[in-house]
Every structure is written in C-alpha cells, then in structure tokens.
Short mmCIF file of C-alpha atoms in Angstrom, two decimals:
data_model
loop_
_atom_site.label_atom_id
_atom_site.label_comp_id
_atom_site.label_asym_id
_atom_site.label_seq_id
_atom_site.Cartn_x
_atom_site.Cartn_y
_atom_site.Cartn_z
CA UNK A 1 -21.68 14.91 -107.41
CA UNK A 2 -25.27 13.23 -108.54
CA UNK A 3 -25.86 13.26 -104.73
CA UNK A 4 -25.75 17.03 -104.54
CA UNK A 5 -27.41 17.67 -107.48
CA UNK A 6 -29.92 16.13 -106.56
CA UNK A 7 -30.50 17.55 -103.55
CA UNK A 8 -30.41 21.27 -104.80
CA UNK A 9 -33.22 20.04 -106.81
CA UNK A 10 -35.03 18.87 -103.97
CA UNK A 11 -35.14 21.98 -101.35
CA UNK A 12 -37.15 24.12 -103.86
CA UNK A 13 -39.80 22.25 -103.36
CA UNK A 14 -42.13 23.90 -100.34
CA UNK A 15 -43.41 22.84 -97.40
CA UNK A 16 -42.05 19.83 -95.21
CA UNK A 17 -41.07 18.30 -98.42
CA UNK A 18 -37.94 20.07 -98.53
CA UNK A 19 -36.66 19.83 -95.21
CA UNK A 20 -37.28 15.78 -95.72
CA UNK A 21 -34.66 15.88 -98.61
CA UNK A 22 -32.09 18.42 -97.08
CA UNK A 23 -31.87 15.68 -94.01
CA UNK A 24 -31.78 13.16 -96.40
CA UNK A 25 -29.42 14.64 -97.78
CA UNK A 26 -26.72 15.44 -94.73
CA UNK A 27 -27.50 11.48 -94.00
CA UNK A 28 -25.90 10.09 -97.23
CA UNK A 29 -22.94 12.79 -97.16
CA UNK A 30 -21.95 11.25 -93.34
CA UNK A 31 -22.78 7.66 -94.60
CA UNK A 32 -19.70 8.27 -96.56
CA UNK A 33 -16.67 7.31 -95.76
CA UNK A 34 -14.61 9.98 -94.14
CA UNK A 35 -10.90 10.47 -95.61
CA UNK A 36 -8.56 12.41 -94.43
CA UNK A 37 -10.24 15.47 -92.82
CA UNK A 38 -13.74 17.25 -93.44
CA UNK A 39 -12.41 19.59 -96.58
CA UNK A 40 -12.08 16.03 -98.50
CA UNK A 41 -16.43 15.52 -98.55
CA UNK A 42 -18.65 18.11 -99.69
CA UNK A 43 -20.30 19.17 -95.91
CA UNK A 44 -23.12 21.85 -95.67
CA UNK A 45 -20.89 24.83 -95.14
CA UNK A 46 -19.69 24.29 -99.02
CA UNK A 47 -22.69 25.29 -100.24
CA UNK A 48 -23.20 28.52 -101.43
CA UNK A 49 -25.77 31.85 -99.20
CA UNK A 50 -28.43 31.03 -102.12
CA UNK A 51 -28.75 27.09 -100.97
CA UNK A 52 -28.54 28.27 -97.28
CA UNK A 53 -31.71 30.12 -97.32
CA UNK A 54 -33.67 26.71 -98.23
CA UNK A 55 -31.16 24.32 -95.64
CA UNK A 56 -31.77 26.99 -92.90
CA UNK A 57 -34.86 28.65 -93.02
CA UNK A 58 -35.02 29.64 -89.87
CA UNK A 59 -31.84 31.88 -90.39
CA UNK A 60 -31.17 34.64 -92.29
CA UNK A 61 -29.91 33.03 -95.29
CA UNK A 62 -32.78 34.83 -97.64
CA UNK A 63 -31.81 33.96 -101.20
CA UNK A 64 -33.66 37.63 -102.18
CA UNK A 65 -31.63 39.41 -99.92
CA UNK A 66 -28.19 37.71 -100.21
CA UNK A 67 -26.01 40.72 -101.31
CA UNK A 68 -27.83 42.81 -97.55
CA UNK A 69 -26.79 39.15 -95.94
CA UNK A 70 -23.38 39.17 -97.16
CA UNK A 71 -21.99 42.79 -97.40
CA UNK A 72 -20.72 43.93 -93.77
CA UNK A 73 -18.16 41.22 -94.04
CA UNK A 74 -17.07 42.46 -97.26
CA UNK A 75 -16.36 45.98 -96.71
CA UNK A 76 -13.11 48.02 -96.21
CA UNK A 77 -11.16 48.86 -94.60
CA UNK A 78 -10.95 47.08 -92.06
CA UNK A 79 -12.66 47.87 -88.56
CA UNK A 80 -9.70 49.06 -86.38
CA UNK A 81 -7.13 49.20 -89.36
CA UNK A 82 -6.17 50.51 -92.64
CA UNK A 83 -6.10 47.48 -93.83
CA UNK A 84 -8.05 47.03 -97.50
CA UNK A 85 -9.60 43.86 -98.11
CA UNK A 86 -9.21 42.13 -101.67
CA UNK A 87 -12.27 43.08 -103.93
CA UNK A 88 -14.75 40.10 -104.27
CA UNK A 89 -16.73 40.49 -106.47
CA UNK A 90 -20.42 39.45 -105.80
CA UNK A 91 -20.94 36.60 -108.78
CA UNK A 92 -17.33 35.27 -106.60
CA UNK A 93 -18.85 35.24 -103.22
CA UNK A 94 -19.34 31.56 -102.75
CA UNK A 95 -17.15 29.18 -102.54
CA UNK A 96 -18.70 27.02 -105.22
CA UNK A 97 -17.69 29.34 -107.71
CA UNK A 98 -14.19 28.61 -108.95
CA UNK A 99 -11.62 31.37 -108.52
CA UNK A 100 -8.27 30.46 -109.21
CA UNK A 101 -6.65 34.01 -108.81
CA UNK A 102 -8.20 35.14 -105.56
CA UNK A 103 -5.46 35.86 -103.07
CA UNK A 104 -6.47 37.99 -100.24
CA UNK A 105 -4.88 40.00 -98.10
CA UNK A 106 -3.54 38.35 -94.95
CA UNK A 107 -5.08 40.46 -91.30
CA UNK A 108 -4.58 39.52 -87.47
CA UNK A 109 -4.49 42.52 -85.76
CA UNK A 110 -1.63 43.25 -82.90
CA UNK A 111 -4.46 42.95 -80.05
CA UNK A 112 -5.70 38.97 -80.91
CA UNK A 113 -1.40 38.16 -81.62
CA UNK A 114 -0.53 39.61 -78.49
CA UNK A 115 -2.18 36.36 -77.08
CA UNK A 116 -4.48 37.53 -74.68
CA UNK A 117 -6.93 34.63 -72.95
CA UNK A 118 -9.92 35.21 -74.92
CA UNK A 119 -8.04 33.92 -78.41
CA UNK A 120 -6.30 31.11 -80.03
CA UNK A 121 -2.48 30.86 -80.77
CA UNK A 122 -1.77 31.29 -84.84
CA UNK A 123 -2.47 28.17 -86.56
CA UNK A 124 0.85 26.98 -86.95
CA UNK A 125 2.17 27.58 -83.54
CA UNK A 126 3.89 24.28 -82.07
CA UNK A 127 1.82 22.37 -79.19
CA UNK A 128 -2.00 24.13 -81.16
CA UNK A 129 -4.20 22.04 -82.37
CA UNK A 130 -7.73 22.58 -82.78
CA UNK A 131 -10.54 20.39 -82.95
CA UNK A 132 -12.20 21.92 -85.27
CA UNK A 133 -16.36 21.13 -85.95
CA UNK A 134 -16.56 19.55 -82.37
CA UNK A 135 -16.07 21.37 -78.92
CA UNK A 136 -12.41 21.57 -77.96
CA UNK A 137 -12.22 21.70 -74.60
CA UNK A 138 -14.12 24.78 -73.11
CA UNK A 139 -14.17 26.22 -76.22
CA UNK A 140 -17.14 25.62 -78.85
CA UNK A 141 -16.03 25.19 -82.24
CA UNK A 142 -18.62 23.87 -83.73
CA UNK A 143 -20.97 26.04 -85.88
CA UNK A 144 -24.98 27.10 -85.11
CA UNK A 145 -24.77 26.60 -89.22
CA UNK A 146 -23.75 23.05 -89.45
CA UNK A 147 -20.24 21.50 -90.73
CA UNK A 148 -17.70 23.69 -91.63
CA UNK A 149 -14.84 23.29 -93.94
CA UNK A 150 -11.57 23.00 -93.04
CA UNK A 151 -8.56 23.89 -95.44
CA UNK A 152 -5.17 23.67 -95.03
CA UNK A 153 -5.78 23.48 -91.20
CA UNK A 154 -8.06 26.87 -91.53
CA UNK A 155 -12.05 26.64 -91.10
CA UNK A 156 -13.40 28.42 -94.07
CA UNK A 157 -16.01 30.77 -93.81
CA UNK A 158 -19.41 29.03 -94.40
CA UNK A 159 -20.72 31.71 -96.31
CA UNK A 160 -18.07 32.40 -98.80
CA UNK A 161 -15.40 34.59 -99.32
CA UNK A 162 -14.65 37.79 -97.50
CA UNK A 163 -11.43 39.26 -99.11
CA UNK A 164 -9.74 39.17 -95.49
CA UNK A 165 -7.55 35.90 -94.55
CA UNK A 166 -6.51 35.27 -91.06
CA UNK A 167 -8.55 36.54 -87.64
CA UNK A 168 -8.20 39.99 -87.57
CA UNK A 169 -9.84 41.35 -84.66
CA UNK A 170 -11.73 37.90 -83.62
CA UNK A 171 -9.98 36.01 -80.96
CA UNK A 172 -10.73 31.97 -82.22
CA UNK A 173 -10.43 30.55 -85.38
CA UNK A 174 -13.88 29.96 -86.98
CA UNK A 175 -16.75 30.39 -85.28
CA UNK A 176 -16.42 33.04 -82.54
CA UNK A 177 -19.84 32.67 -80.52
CA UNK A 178 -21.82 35.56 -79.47
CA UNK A 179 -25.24 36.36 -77.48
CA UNK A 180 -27.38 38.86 -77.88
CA UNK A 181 -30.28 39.76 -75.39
CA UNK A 182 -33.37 41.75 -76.98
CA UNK A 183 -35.39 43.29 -74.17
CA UNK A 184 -38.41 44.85 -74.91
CA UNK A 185 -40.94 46.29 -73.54
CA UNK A 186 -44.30 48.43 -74.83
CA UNK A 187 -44.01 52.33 -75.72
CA UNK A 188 -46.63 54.12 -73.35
CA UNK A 189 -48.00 57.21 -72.95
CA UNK A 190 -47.94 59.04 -69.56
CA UNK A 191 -51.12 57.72 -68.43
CA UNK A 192 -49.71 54.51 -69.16
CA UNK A 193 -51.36 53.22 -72.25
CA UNK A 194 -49.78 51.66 -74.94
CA UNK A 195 -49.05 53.88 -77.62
CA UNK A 196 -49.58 52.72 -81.88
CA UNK A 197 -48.49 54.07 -84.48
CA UNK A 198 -51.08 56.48 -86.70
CA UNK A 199 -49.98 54.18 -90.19
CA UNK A 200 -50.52 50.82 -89.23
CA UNK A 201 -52.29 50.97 -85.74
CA UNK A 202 -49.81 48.58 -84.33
CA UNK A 203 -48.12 48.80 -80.88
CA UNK A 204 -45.10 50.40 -80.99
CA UNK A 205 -42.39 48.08 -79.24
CA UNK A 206 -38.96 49.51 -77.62
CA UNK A 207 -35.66 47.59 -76.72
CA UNK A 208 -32.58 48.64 -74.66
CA UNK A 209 -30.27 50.06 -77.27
CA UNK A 210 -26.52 50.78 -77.21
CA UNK A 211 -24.13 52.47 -78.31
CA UNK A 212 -21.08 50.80 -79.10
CA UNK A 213 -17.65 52.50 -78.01
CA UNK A 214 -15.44 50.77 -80.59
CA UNK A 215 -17.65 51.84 -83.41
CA UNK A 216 -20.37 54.49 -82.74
CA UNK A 217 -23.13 52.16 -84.13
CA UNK A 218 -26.35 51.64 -81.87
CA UNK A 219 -26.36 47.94 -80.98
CA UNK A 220 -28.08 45.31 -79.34
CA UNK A 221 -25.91 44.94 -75.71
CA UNK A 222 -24.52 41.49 -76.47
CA UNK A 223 -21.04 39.82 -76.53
CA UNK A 224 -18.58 37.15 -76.19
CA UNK A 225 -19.91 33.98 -74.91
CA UNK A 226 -17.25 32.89 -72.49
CA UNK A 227 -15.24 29.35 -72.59
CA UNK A 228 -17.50 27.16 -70.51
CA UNK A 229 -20.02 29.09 -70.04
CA UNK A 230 -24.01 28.55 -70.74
CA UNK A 231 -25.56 30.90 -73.49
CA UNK A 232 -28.33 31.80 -70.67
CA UNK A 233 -25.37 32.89 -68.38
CA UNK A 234 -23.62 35.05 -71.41
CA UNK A 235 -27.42 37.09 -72.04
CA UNK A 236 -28.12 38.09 -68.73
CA UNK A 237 -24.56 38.93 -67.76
CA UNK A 238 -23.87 41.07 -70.87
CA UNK A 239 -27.07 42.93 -70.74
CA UNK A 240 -25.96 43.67 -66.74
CA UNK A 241 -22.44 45.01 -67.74
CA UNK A 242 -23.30 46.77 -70.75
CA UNK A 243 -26.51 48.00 -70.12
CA UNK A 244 -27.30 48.58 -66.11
CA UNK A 245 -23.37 48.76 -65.85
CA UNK A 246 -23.28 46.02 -62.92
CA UNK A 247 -19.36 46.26 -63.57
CA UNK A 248 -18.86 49.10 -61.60
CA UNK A 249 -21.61 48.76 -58.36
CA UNK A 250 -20.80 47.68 -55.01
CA UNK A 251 -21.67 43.97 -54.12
CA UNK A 252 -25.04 45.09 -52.61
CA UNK A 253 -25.99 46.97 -55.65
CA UNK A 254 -25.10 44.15 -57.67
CA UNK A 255 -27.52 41.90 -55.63
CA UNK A 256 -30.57 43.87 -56.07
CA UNK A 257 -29.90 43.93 -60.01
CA UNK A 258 -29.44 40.70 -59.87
CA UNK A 259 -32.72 39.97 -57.88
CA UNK A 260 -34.74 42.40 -60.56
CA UNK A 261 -33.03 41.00 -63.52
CA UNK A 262 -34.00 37.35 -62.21
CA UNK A 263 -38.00 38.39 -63.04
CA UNK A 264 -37.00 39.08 -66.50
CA UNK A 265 -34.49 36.21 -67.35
CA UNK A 266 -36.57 33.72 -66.14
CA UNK A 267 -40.12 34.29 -67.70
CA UNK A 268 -41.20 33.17 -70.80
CA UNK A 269 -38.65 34.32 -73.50
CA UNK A 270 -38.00 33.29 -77.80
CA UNK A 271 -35.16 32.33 -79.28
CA UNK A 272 -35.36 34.98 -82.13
CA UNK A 273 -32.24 34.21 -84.08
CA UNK A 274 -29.25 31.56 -84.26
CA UNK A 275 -26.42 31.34 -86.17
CA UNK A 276 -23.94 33.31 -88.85
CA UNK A 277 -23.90 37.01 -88.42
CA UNK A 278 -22.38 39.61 -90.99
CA UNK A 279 -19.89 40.91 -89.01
CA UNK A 280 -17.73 43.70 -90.60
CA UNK A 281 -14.65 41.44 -88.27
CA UNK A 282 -15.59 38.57 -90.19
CA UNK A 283 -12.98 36.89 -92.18
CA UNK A 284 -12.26 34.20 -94.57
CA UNK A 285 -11.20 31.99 -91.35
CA UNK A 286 -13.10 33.81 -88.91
CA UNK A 287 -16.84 34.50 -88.39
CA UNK A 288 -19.14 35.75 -85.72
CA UNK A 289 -22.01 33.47 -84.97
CA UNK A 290 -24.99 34.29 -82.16
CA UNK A 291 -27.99 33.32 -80.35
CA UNK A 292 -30.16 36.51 -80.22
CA UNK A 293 -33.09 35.81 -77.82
CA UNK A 294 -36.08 38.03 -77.16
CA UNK A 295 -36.59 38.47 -73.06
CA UNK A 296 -40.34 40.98 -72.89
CA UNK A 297 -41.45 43.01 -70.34
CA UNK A 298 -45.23 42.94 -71.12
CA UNK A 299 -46.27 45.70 -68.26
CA UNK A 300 -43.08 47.53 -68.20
CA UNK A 301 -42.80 47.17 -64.62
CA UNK A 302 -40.13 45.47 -63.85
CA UNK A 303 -37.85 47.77 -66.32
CA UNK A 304 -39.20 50.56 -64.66
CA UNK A 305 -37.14 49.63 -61.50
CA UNK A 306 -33.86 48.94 -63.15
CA UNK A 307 -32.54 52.45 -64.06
CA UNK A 308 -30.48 51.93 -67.61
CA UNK A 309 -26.80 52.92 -66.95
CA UNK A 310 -24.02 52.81 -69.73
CA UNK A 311 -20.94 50.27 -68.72
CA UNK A 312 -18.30 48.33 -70.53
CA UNK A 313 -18.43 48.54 -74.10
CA UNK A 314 -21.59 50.84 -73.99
CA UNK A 315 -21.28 54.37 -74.60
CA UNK A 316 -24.91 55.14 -74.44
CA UNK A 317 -27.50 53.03 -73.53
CA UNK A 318 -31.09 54.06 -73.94
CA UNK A 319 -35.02 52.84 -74.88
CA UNK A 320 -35.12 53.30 -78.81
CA UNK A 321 -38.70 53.01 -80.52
CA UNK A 322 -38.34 50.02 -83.08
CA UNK A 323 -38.95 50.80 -87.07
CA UNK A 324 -37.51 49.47 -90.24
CA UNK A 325 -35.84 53.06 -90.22
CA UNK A 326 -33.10 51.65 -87.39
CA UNK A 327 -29.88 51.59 -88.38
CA UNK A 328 -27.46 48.85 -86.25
CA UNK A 329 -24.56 47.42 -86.02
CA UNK A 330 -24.04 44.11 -88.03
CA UNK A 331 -27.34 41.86 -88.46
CA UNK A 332 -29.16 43.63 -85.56
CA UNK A 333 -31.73 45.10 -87.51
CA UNK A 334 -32.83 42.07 -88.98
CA UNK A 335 -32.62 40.62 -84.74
CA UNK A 336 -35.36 43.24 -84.67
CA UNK A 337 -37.70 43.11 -87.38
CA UNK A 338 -37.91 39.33 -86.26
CA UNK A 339 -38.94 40.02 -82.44
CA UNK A 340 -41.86 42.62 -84.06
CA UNK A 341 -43.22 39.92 -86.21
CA UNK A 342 -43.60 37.65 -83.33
CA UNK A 343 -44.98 40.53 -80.71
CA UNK A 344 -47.15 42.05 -83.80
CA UNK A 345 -45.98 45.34 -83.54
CA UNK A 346 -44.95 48.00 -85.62
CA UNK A 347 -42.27 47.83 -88.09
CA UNK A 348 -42.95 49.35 -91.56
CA UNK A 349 -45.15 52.22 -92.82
CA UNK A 350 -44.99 50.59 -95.96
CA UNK A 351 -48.74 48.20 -96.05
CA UNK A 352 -47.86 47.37 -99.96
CA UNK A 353 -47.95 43.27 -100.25
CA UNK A 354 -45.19 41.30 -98.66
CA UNK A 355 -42.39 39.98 -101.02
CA UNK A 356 -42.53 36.15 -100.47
CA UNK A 357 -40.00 33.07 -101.72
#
C-alpha cells in the first residue's frame, strides 16, 4: 500500500521525472510475487481515469477532462436495446472508490449469444477459458492500456465502472480491438490552393467521414481488427470496405483500388492515438480499445483518383472540413483535434490561452 502511495506522489512531478517513477513503479508491483491470479496485486488498470492521465500521457486519460473521457460508456439506454444501465454516479466511477451496493444490470445482447465467429462463448461455458492479459491464440487480449484486472473470471474495465455487466453488443470479453484510419488531405479552392480559415489563418484540413448505419453518427471508417490479423492490414481494409466500398466491385476494380490505395498506405503516416475508447458498447467487462493512425494526402492527388463510395457499415461517406464544432461517434473527435495539432491546421476559433496540466 506504501508502494502505491508513493508512486501517486511521484507522477505529479513534470517532465521525465515522472515517467522514471511510474516504470519504477510497474517494476516493483511484477517483482512481487504473483498469487493466485492478477485481481490478487494491485496492476495499472486498478487505478483510477485521474492517475491514468499522468501513467499514459500519450492517451486520452486528461485528468481536466475526465467526466468528457468517461461519459459515452455511461449513458442509457443501451445502444441497440432498452436496456437502462445502473446510475453511477461520477465521485463512484473508479474502481478505487469503495461501493459496496453497486449491482448493475446484467446485458449480452441476442446477436453476440447467438455465437457468431467474431465473439467469445459466455464465461462460464464448459471447454472456455481465456487467457486473459496475454494473446490467446489469434485473439489479442491484452490491453493498449496495460494490465487489466480480472475478477471472478471477468476482466474489469480499466477505467472504472460503467453501470452495464456482461458484453452487450461487443463480441470478446475485455478488450475488443479496433482501428481507425484518419485520411486527410488539404481543403482547396478551385484553382487549387489551399484554403485557411479567416480566424486563425490556418489550413483548413479534411478527412473521409462516415456515416454510421447502426447509429446515424458521422464516424471515422474504422472497425474490428480481425483474429490474426496485423493492425496495418485492419486500416487499409476497413477504409476500402467502408469508404470506397471495395466489398461490392468486381476483382478488377478491386485491383486498381488496391494499386491507388497502396500510394497512400505506404507513405509516411502517425500513429495519432492508442488505446481505451469511450464507447457507448462499453461495459463493466467489455471495452473498445483502438489504434487510430493518421495516413495524409499532402497534394490531394492521389484521393482525387479514388472516387469515395459508401459500403458496409457506411451510410454516407464524404470529405468533412475539420473544426472543434464536429460532432462523432465515440472518442473520434478527440482522433481529430490530435491529427490538426500535428498537421498545424485549423481547429478552434477560440485564440484565448490554452488550458495546460
């Protein structure tokens, strides 16, 4: 218990001086002795979204914007369903936070029971037996965030409590991995010069938007990472189906897409995001985690031969000018707002001073 205390002390300190103690940290927790299973040692993923923001600041773990972090994944009902979660409360969010009362309301939906490939059996079925925190087989279990905890043979959410038990509309149990490609390009006017915006003077930057058929939310045209299968493989073949709707073309079509994409895939590209997303699916023993990756089309050109065509899960797909006024579907926004920092485009009106840590 000194051990952790100590280290909470620690990560405020800025600079490389707290990352020094949050490894030292995670060294003397797995010099311990391990007993029984993980839920028996206090791992990463028991500490609350405040102490996430300084373990993983690369995430989105922003201990000034917890409650924006934290809120998909605790609304109701249900996506799908009628289903209400339990009411958490936000002081009862983390796990930390002792809560002997909470009992929430138990959700799989009929589709993930029904046993289709893409999901586990129920946790109790005879002859299932997850390796949790580790890969099991082709599928990945561990999380982008570190050690999870396991209780009662259930991962628990990393980020605290949801409301929700069980999987309801995600297929494994904890961590279900996503990918989400973020292809951009310039906004230009029609004599092909890059257009700013009269506030800041900064570029204005566009990505491939969609919108979602399950929802009606505009999106970034990601998915499911298959078992087996490299996240590299997972961007480029999502952004075909859902986006240029390679589903549905003839194998010659499907060629010269794949030829075009190949230009954009394999240039220079930035991992923009990895790890927990607030996913209005998410449960208390299911989560949505992703690698969001920026791929940029700095001349527009090769874009410009790849008509945009609505397939899969896509109702709409279209170029959308990026502002802080988008509204998207889970943590996309955020996705966004990251990829303008790095390209130094436009994203606010507002030129007040930053709010920093």
């Amino acid at each position: 218990m000194l051990l952790l205390a100590g280290a909470l002390r620690a990560v405020t300190v800025p600079g490389f001086s707290r990352a020094v103690a949050v490894f030292s940290f995670t060294v003397a927790l797995s010099a311990q002795p391990v007993r029984g299973v993980l839920q028996h040692r206090p791992p990463l993923s028991n500490l609350s979204a405040n102490y996430w923001s300084h373990l993983h600041p690369v995430n989105m773990f922003n201990s000034y914007n917890v409650k924006s972090y934290h809120s998909k994944a605790l609304k109701s009902p249900y996506p799908g369903s009628d289903v209400e979660r339990s009411l958490v409360p936000e002081d009862k969010v983390g796990w930390l936070i002792e809560w002997k009362d909470y009992n929430p309301v138990e959700y799989t939906a009929m589709s993930v029971l029904a046993g289709p490939n893409w999901a586990d059996p129920q946790i109790n079925d005879k002859g299932f037996s997850p390796k949790f925190n580790e890969r099991d087989g082709e599928v990945e279990r561990k999380s982008l965030n570190g050690l999870y905890v396991v209780e009662n043979g259930r991962p628990r959410n990393p980020v605290g409590r949801t409301g929700l038990r069980g999987r309801g509309l995600l297929g494994r149990w904890g961590p279900n991995h996503a990918a989400d490609p973020v292809v951009t390009r310039w906004k230009r006017d029609g004599s092909g010069n890059k257009v700013a915006h009269p506030v800041t003077g900064k570029n204005i930057l566009q990505f491939v938007a969609i919108k979602r058929r399950d929802c009606g939310e505009w999106a970034i045209p990601g998915g499911m990472v298959d078992p087996g299968e490299k996240i590299s493989t997972t961007l480029k073949r999502e952004f075909e189906e859902e986006a240029l709707n390679s589903l549905q073309k003839s194998p010659e079509e499907k060629a010269e897409l794949e030829k075009q994409l190949h230009k954009l895939f394999s240039q220079e590209h930035f991992v923009v995001y990895r790890g927990y997303v607030d996913d209005p699916r998410n449960t208390d023993n299911a989560w949505m985690e992703t690698e969001a990756v920026n791929y940029h089309d700095e001349t527009g050109e090769t874009m410009d031969n790849l008509p945009l065509e609505a397939g899969d899960d896509a109702g709409i797909v279209k170029w959308v000018d990026i502002s802080e006024k988008l509204k998207l579907y889970a943590s996309h926004s955020y996705f966004i707002k990251l990829v303008t920092e790095k390209r130094g485009a436009h994203w606010t009106e507002d030129l007040g001073p930053e709010c920093h840590e």
